[in-house]
N, CA, C and O atoms as a printed pandas DataFrame, in Angstrom:
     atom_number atom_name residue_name chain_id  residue_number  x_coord  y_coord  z_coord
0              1         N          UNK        A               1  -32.809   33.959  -58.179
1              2        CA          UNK        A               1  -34.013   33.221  -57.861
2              3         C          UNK        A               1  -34.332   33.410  -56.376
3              4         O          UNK        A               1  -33.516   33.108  -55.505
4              5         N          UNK        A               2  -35.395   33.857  -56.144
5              6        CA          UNK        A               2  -36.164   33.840  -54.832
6              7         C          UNK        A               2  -36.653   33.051  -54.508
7              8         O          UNK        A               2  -37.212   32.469  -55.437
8              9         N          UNK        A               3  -36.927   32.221  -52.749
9             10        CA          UNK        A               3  -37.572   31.758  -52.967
10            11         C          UNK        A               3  -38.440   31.967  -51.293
11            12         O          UNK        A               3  -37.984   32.061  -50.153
12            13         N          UNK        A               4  -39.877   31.977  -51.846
13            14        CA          UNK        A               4  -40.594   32.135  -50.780
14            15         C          UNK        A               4  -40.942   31.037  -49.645
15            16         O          UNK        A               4  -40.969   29.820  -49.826
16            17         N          UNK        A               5  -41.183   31.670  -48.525
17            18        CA          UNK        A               5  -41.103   30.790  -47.055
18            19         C          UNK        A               5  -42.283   30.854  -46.892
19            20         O          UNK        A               5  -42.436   31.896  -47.528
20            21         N          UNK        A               6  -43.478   30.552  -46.493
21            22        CA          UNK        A               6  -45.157   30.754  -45.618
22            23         C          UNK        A               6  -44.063   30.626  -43.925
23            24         O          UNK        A               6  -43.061   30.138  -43.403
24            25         N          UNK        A               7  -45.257   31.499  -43.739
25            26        CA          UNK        A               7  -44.803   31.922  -41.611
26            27         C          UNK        A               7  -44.783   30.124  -41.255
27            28         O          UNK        A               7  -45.395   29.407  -42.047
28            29         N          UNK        A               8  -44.366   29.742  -40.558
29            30        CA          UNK        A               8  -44.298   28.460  -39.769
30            31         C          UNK        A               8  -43.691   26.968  -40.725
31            32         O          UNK        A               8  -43.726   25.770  -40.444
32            33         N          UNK        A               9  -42.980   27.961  -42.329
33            34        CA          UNK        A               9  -42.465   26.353  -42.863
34            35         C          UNK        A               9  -41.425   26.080  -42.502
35            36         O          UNK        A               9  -41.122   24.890  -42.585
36            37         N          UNK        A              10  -40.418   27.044  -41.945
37            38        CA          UNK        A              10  -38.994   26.664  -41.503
38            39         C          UNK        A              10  -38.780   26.274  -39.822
39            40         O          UNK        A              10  -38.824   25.243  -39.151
40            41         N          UNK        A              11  -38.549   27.591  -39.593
41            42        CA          UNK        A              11  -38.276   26.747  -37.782
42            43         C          UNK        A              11  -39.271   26.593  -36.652
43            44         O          UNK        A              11  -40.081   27.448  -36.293
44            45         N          UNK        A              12  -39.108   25.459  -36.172
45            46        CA          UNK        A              12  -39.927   24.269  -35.304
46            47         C          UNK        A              12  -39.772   24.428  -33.699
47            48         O          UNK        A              12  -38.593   24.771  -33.789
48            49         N          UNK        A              13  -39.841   24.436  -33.291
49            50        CA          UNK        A              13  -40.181   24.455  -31.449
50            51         C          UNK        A              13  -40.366   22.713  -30.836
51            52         O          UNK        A              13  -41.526   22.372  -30.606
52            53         N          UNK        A              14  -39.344   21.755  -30.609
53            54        CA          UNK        A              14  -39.266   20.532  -29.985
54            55         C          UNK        A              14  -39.328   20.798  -28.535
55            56         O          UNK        A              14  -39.049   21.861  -27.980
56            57         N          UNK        A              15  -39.671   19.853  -28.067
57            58        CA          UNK        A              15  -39.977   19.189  -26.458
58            59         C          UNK        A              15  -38.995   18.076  -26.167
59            60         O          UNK        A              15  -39.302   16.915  -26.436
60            61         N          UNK        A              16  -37.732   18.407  -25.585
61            62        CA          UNK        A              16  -37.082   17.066  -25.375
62            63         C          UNK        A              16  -37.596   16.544  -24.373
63            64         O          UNK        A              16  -38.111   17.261  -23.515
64            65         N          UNK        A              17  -37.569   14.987  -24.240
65            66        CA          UNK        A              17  -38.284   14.240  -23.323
66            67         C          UNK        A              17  -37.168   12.795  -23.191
67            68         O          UNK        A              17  -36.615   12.100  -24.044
68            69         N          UNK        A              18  -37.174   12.787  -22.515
69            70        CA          UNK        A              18  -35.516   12.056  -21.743
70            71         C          UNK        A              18  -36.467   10.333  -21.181
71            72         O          UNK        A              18  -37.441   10.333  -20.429
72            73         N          UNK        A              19  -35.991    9.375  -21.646
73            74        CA          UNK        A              19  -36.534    8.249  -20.929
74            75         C          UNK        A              19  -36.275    7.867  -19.798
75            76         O          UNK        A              19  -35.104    7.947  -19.425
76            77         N          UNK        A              20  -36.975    7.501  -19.181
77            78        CA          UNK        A              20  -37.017    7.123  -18.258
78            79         C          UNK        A              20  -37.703    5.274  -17.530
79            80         O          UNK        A              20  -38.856    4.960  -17.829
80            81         N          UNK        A              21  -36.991    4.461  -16.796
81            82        CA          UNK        A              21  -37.107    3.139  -16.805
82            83         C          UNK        A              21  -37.706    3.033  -15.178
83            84         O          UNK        A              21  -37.015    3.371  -14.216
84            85         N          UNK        A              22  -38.900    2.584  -15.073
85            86        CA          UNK        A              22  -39.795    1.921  -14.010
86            87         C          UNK        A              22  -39.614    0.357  -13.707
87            88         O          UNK        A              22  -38.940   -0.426  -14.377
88            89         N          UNK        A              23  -40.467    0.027  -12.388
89            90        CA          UNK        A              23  -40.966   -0.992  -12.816
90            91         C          UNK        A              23  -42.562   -0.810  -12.495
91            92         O          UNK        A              23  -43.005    0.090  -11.783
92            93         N          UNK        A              24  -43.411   -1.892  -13.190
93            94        CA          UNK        A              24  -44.696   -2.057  -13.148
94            95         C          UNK        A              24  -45.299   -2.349  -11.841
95            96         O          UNK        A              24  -44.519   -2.395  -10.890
96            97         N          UNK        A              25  -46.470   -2.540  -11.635
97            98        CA          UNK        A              25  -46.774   -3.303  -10.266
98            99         C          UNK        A              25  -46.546   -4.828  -10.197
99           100         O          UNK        A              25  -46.424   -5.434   -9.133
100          101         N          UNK        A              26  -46.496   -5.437  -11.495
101          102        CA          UNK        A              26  -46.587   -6.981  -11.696
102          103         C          UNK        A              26  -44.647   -7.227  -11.405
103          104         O          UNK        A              26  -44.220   -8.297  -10.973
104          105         N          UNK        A              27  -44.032   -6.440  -11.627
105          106        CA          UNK        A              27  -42.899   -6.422  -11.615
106          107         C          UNK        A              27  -42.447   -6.597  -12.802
107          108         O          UNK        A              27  -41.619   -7.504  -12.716
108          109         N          UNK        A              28  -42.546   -6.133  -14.174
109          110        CA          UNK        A              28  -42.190   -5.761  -15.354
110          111         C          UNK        A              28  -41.754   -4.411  -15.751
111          112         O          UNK        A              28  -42.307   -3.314  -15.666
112          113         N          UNK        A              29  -40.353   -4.876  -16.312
113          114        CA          UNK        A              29  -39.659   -2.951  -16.752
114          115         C          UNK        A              29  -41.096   -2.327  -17.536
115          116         O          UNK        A              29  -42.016   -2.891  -18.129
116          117         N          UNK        A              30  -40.813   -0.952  -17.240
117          118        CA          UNK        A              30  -41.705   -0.323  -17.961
118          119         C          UNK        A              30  -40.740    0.601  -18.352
119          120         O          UNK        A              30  -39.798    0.722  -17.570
120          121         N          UNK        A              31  -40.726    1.420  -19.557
121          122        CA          UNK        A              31  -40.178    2.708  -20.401
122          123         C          UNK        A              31  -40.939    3.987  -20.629
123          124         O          UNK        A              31  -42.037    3.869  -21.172
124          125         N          UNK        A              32  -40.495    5.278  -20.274
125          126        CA          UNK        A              32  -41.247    6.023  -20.144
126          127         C          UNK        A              32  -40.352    7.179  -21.127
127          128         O          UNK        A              32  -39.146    7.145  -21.373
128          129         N          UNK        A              33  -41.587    8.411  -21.685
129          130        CA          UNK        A              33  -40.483    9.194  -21.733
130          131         C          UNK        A              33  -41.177   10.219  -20.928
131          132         O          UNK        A              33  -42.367   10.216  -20.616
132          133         N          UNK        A              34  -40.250   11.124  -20.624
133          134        CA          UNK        A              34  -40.964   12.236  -19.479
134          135         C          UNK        A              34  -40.394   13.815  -20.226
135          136         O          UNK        A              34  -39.480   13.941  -21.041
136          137         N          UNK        A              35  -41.092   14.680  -19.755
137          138        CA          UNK        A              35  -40.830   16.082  -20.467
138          139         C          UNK        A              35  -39.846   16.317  -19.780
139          140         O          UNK        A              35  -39.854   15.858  -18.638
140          141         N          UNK        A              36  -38.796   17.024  -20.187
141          142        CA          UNK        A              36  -37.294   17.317  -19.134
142          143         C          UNK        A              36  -37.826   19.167  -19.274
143          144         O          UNK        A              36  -37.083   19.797  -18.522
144          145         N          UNK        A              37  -38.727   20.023  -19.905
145          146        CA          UNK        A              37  -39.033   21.441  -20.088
146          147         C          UNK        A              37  -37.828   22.002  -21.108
147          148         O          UNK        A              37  -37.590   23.201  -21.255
148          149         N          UNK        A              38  -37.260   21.145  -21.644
149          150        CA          UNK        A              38  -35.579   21.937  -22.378
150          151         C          UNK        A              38  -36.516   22.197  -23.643
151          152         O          UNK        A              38  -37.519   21.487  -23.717
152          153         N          UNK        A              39  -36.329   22.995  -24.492
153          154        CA          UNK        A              39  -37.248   23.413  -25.880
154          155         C          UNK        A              39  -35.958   23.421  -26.741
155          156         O          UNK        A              39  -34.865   23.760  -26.290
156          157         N          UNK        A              40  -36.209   22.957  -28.217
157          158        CA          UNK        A              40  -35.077   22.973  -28.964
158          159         C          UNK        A              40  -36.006   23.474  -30.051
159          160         O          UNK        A              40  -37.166   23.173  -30.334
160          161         N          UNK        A              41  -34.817   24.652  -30.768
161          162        CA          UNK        A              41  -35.602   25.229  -31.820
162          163         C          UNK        A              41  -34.408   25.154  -33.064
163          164         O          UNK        A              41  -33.183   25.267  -33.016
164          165         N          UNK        A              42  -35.503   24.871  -34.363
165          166        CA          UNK        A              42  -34.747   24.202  -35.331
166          167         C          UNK        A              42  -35.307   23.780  -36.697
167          168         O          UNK        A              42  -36.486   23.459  -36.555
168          169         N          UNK        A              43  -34.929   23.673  -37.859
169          170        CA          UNK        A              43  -35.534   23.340  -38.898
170          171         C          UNK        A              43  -35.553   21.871  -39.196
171          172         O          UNK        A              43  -34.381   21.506  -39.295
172          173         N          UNK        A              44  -36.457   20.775  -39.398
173          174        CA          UNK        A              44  -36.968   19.932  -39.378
174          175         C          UNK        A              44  -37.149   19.713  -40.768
175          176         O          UNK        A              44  -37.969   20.440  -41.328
176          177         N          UNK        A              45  -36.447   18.712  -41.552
177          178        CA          UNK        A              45  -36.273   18.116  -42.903
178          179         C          UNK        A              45  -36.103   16.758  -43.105
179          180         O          UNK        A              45  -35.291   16.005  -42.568
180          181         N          UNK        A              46  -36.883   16.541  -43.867
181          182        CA          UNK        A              46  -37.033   14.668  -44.071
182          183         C          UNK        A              46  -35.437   14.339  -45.006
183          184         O          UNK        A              46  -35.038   15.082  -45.902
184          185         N          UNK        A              47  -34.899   13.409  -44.664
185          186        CA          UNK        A              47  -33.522   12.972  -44.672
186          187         C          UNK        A              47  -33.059   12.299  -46.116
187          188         O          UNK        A              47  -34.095   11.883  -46.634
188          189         N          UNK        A              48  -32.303   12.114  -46.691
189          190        CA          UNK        A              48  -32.708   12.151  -48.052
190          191         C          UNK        A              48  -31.493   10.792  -48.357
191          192         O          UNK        A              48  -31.046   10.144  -47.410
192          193         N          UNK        A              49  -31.250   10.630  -49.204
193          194        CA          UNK        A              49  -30.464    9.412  -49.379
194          195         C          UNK        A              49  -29.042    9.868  -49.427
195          196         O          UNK        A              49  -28.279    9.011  -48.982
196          197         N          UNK        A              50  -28.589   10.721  -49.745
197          198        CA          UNK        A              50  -27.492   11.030  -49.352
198          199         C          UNK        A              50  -26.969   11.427  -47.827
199          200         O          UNK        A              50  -25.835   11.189  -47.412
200          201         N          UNK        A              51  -28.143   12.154  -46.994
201          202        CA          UNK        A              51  -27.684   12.021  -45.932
202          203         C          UNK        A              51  -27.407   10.780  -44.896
203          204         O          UNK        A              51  -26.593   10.688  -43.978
204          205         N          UNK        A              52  -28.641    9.627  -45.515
205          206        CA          UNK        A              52  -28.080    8.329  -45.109
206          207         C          UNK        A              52  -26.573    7.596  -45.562
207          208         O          UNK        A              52  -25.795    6.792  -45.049
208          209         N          UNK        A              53  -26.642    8.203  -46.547
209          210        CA          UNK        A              53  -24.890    7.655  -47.336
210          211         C          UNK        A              53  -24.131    8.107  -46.528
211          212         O          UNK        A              53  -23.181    7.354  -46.312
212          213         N          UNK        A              54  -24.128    9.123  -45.914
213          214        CA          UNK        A              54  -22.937    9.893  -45.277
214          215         C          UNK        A              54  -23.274    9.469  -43.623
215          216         O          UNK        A              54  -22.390    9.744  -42.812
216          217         N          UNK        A              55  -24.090    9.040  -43.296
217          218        CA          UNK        A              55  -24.033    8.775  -42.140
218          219         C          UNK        A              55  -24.343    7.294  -41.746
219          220         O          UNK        A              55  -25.135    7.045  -40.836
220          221         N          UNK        A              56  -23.705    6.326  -42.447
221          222        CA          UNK        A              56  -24.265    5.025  -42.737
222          223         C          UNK        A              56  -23.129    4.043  -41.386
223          224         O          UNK        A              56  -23.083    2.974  -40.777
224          225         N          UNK        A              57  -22.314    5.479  -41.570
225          226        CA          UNK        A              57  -20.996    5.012  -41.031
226          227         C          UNK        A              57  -21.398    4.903  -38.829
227          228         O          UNK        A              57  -21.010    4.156  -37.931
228          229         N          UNK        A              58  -21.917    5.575  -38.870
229          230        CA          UNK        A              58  -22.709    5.764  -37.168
230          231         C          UNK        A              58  -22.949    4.705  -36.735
231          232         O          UNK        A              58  -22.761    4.377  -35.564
232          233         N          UNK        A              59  -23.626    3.657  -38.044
233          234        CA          UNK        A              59  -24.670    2.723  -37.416
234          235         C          UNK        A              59  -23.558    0.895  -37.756
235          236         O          UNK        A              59  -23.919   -0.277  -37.653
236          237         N          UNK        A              60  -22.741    1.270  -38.000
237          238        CA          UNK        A              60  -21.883    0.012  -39.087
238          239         C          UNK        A              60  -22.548   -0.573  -39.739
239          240         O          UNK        A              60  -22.156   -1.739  -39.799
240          241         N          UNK        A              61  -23.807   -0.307  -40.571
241          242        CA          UNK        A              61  -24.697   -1.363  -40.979
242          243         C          UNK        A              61  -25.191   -0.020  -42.295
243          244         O          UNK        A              61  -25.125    1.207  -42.226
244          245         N          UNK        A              62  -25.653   -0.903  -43.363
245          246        CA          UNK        A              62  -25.845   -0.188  -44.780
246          247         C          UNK        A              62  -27.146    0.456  -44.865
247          248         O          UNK        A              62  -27.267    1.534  -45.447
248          249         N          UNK        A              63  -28.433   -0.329  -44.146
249          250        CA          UNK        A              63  -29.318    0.419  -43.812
250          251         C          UNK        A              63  -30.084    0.734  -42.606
251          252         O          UNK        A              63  -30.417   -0.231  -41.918
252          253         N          UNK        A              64  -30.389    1.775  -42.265
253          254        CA          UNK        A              64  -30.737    2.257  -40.790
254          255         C          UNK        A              64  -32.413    2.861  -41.062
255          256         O          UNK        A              64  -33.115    2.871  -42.074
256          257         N          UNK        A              65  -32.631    3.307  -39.744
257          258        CA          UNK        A              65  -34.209    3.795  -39.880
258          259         C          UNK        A              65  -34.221    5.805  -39.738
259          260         O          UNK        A              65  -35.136    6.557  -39.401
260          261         N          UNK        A              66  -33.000    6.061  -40.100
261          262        CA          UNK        A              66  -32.722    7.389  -40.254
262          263         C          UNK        A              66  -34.249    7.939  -41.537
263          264         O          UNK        A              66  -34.538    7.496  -42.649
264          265         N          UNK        A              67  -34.796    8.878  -40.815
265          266        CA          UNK        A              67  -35.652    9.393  -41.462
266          267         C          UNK        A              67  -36.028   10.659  -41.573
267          268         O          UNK        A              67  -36.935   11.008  -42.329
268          269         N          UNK        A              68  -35.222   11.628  -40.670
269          270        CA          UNK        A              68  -35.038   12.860  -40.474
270          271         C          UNK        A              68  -34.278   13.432  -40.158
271          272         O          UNK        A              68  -33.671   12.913  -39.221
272          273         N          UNK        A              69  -33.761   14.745  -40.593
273          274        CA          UNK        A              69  -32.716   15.239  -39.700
274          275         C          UNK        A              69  -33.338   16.920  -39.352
275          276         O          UNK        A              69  -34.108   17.503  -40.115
276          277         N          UNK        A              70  -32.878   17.437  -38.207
277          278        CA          UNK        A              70  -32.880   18.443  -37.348
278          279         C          UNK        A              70  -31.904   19.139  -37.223
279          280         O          UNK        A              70  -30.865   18.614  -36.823
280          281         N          UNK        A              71  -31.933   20.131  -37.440
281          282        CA          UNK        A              71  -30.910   21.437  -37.445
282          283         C          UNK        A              71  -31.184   22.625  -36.765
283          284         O          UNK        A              71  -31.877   23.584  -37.105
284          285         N          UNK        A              72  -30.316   22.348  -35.409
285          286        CA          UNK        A              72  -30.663   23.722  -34.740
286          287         C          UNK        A              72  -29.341   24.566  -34.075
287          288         O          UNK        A              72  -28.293   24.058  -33.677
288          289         N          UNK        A              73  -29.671   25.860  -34.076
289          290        CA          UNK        A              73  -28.376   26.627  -34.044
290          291         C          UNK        A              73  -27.766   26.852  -32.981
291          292         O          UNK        A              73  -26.848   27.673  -32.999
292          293         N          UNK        A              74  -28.097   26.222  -31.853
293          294        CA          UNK        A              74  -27.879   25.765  -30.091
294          295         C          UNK        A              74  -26.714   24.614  -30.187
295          296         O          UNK        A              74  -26.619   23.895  -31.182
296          297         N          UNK        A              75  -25.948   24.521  -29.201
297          298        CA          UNK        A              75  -25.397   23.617  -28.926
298          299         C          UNK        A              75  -26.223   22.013  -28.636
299          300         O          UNK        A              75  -27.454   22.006  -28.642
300          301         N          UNK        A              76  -25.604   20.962  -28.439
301          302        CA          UNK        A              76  -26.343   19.833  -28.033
302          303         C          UNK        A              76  -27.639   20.508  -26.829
303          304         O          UNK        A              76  -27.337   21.152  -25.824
304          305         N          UNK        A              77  -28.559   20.286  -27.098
305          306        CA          UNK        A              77  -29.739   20.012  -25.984
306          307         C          UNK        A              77  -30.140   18.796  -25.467
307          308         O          UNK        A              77  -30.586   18.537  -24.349
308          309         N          UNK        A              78  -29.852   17.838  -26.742
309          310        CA          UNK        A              78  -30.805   16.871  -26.380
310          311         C          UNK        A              78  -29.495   15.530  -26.467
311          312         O          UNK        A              78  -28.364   15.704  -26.920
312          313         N          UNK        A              79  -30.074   14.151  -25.868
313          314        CA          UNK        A              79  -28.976   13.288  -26.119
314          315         C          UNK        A              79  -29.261   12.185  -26.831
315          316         O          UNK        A              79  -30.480   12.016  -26.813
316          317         N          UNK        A              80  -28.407   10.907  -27.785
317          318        CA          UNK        A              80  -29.178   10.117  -28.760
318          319         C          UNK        A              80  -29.940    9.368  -27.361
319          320         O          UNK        A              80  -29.523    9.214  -26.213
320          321         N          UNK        A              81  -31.246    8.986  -28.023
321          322        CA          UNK        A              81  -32.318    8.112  -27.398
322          323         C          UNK        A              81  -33.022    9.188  -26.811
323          324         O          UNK        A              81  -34.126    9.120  -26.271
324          325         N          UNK        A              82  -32.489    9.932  -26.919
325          326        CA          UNK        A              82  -34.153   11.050  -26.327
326          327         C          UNK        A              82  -35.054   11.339  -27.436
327          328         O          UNK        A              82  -34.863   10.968  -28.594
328          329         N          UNK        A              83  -35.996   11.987  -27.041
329          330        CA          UNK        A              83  -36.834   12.616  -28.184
330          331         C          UNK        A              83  -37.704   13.687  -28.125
331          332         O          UNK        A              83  -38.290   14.108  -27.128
332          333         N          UNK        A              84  -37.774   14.319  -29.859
333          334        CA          UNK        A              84  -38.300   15.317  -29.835
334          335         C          UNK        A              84  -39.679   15.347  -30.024
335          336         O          UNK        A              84  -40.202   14.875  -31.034
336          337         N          UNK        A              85  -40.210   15.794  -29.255
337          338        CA          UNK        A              85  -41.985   16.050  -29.641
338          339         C          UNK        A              85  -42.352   17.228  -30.143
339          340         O          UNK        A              85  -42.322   18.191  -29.376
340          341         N          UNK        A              86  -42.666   17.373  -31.167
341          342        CA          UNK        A              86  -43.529   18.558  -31.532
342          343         C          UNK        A              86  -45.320   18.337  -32.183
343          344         O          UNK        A              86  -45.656   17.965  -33.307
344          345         N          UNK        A              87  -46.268   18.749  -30.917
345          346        CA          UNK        A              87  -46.882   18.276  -31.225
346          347         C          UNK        A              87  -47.801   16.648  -31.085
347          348         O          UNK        A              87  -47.887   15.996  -30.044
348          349         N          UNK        A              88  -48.278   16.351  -32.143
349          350        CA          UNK        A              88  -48.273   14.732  -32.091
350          351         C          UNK        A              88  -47.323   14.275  -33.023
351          352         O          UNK        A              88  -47.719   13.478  -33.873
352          353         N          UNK        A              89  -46.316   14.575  -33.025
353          354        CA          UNK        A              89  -44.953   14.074  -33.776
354          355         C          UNK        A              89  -44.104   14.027  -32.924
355          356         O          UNK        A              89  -43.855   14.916  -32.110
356          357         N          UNK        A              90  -43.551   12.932  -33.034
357          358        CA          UNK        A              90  -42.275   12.307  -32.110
358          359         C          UNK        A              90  -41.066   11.783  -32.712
359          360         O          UNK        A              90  -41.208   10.881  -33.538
360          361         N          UNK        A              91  -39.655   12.282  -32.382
361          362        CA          UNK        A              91  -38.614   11.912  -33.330
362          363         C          UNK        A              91  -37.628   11.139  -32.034
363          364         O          UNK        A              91  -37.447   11.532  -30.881
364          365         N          UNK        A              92  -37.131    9.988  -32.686
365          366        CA          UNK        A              92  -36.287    9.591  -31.602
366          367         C          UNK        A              92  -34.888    9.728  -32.549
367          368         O          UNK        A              92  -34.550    9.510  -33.712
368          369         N          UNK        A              93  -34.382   10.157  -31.471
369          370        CA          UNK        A              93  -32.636   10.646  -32.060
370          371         C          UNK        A              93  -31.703    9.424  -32.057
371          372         O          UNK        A              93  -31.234    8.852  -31.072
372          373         N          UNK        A              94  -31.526    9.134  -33.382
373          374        CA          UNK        A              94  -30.044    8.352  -33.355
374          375         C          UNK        A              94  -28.952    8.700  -33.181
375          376         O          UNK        A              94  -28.273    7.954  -32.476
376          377         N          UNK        A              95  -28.349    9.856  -33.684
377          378        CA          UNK        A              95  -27.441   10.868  -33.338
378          379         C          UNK        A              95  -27.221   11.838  -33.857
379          380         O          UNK        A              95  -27.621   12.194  -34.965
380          381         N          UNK        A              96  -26.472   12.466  -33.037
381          382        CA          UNK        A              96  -25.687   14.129  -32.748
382          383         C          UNK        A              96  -24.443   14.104  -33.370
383          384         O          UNK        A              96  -23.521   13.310  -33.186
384          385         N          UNK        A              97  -24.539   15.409  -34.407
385          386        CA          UNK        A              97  -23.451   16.247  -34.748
386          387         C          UNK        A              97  -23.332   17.632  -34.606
387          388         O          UNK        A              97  -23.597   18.610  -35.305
388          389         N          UNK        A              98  -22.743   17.384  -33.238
389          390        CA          UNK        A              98  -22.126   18.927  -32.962
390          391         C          UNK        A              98  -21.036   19.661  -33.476
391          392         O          UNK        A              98  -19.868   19.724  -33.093
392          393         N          UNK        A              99  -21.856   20.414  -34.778
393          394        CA          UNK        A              99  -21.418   20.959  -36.057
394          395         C          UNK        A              99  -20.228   21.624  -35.700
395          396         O          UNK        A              99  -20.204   22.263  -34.648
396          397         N          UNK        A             100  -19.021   21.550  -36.587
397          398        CA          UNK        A             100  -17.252   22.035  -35.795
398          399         C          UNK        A             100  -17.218   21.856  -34.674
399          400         O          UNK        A             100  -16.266   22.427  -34.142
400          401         N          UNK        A             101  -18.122   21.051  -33.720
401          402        CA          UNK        A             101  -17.844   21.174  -32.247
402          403         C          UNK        A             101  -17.336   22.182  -31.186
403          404         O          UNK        A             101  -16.658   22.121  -30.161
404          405         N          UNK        A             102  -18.043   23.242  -31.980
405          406        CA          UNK        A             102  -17.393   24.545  -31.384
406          407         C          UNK        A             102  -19.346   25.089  -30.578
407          408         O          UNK        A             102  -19.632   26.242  -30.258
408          409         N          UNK        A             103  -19.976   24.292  -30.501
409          410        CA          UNK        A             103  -21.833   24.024  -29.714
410          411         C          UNK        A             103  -22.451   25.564  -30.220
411          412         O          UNK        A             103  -23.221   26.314  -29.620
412          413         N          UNK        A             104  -21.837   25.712  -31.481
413          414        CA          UNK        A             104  -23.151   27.075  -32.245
414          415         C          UNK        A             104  -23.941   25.966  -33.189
415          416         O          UNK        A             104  -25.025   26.033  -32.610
416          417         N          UNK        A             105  -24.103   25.218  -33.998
417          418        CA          UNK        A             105  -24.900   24.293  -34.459
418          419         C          UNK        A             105  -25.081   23.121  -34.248
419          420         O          UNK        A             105  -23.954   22.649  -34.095
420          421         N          UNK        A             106  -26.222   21.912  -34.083
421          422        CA          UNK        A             106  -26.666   20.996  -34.121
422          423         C          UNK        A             106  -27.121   20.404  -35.143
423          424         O          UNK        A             106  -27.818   21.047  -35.928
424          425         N          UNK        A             107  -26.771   18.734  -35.431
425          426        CA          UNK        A             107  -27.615   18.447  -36.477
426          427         C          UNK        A             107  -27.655   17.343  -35.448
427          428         O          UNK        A             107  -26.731   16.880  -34.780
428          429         N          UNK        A             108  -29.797   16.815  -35.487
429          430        CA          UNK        A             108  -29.726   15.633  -35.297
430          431         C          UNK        A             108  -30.509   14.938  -36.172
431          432         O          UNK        A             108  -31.442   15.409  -36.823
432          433         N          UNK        A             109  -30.136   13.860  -36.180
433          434        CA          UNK        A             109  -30.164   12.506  -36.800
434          435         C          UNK        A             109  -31.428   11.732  -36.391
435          436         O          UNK        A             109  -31.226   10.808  -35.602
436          437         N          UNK        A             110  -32.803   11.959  -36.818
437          438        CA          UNK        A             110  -33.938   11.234  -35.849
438          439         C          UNK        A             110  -34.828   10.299  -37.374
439          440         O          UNK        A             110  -34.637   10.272  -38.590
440          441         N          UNK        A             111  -35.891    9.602  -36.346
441          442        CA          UNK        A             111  -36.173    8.651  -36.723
442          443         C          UNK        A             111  -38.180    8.743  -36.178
443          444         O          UNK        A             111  -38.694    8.258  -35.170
444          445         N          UNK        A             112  -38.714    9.380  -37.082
445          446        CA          UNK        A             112  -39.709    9.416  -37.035
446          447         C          UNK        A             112  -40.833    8.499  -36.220
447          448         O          UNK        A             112  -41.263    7.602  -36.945
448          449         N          UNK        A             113  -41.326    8.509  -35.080
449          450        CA          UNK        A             113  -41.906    7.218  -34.192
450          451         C          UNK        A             113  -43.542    7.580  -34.218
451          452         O          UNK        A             113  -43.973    8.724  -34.359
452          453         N          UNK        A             114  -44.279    6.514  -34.072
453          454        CA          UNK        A             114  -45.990    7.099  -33.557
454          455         C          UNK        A             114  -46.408    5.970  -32.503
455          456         O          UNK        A             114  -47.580    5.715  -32.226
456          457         N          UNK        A             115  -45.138    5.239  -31.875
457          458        CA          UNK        A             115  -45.440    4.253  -30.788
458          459         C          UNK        A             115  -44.348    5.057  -29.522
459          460         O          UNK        A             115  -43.576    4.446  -28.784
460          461         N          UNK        A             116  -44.557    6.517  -29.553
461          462        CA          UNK        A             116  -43.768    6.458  -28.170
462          463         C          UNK        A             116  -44.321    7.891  -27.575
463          464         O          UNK        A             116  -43.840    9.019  -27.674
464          465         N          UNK        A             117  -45.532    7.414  -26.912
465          466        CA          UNK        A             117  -46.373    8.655  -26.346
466          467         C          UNK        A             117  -45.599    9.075  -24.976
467          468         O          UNK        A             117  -46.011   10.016  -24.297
């Protein structure tokens, strides 16, 4: 069985963007995220219930807001609480598995956002 790809369904081009903490003029924290220029390239797949089963254990709690996971063939780029932008899509990372820990694969663990421009 074959199965066919269209150009641009598999691997993705991210923008890590690293937060960053201000304060306001009123004197209120402010949260930012800022472009750090690091590019992470990678296949991008919506997370399925088994991968929450298996990773339920990260969070000590039975359900989490795990909604994606990322697979890229780079070592760590990015760190949990950063995020990936591609686009107008924004993923905030819960966590990193640096696959055999030997930094030839990445899987991360993200969480689909549309409140973090």
């Amino acid at each position: 069985m074959q199965m066919y790809l269209r150009p641009g369904n598999l691997f993705k081009e991210f923008i890590v963007k690293s937060k960053e903490a201000d304060v306001s003029d009123i004197g209120l924290p402010v949260a930012k995220y800022k472009d750090t220029g690091i590019l992470v390239n990678g296949v991008l797949a919506e997370a399925s219930t088994d991968d929450r089963e298996k990773t339920k254990h990260m969070w000590d709690q039975d359900q989490h807001s795990l909604t994606h996971t990322i697979v890229s063939w780079t070592g760590p780029e990015a760190k949990k609480g950063d995020v990936l932008s591609m686009g107008s899509r924004y993923f905030l990372i819960l966590a990193i598995d640096d696959a055999g820990s030997l930094g030839v694969a990445t899987i991360y663990y993200a969480e689909e956002r549309n409140d973090l421009r």
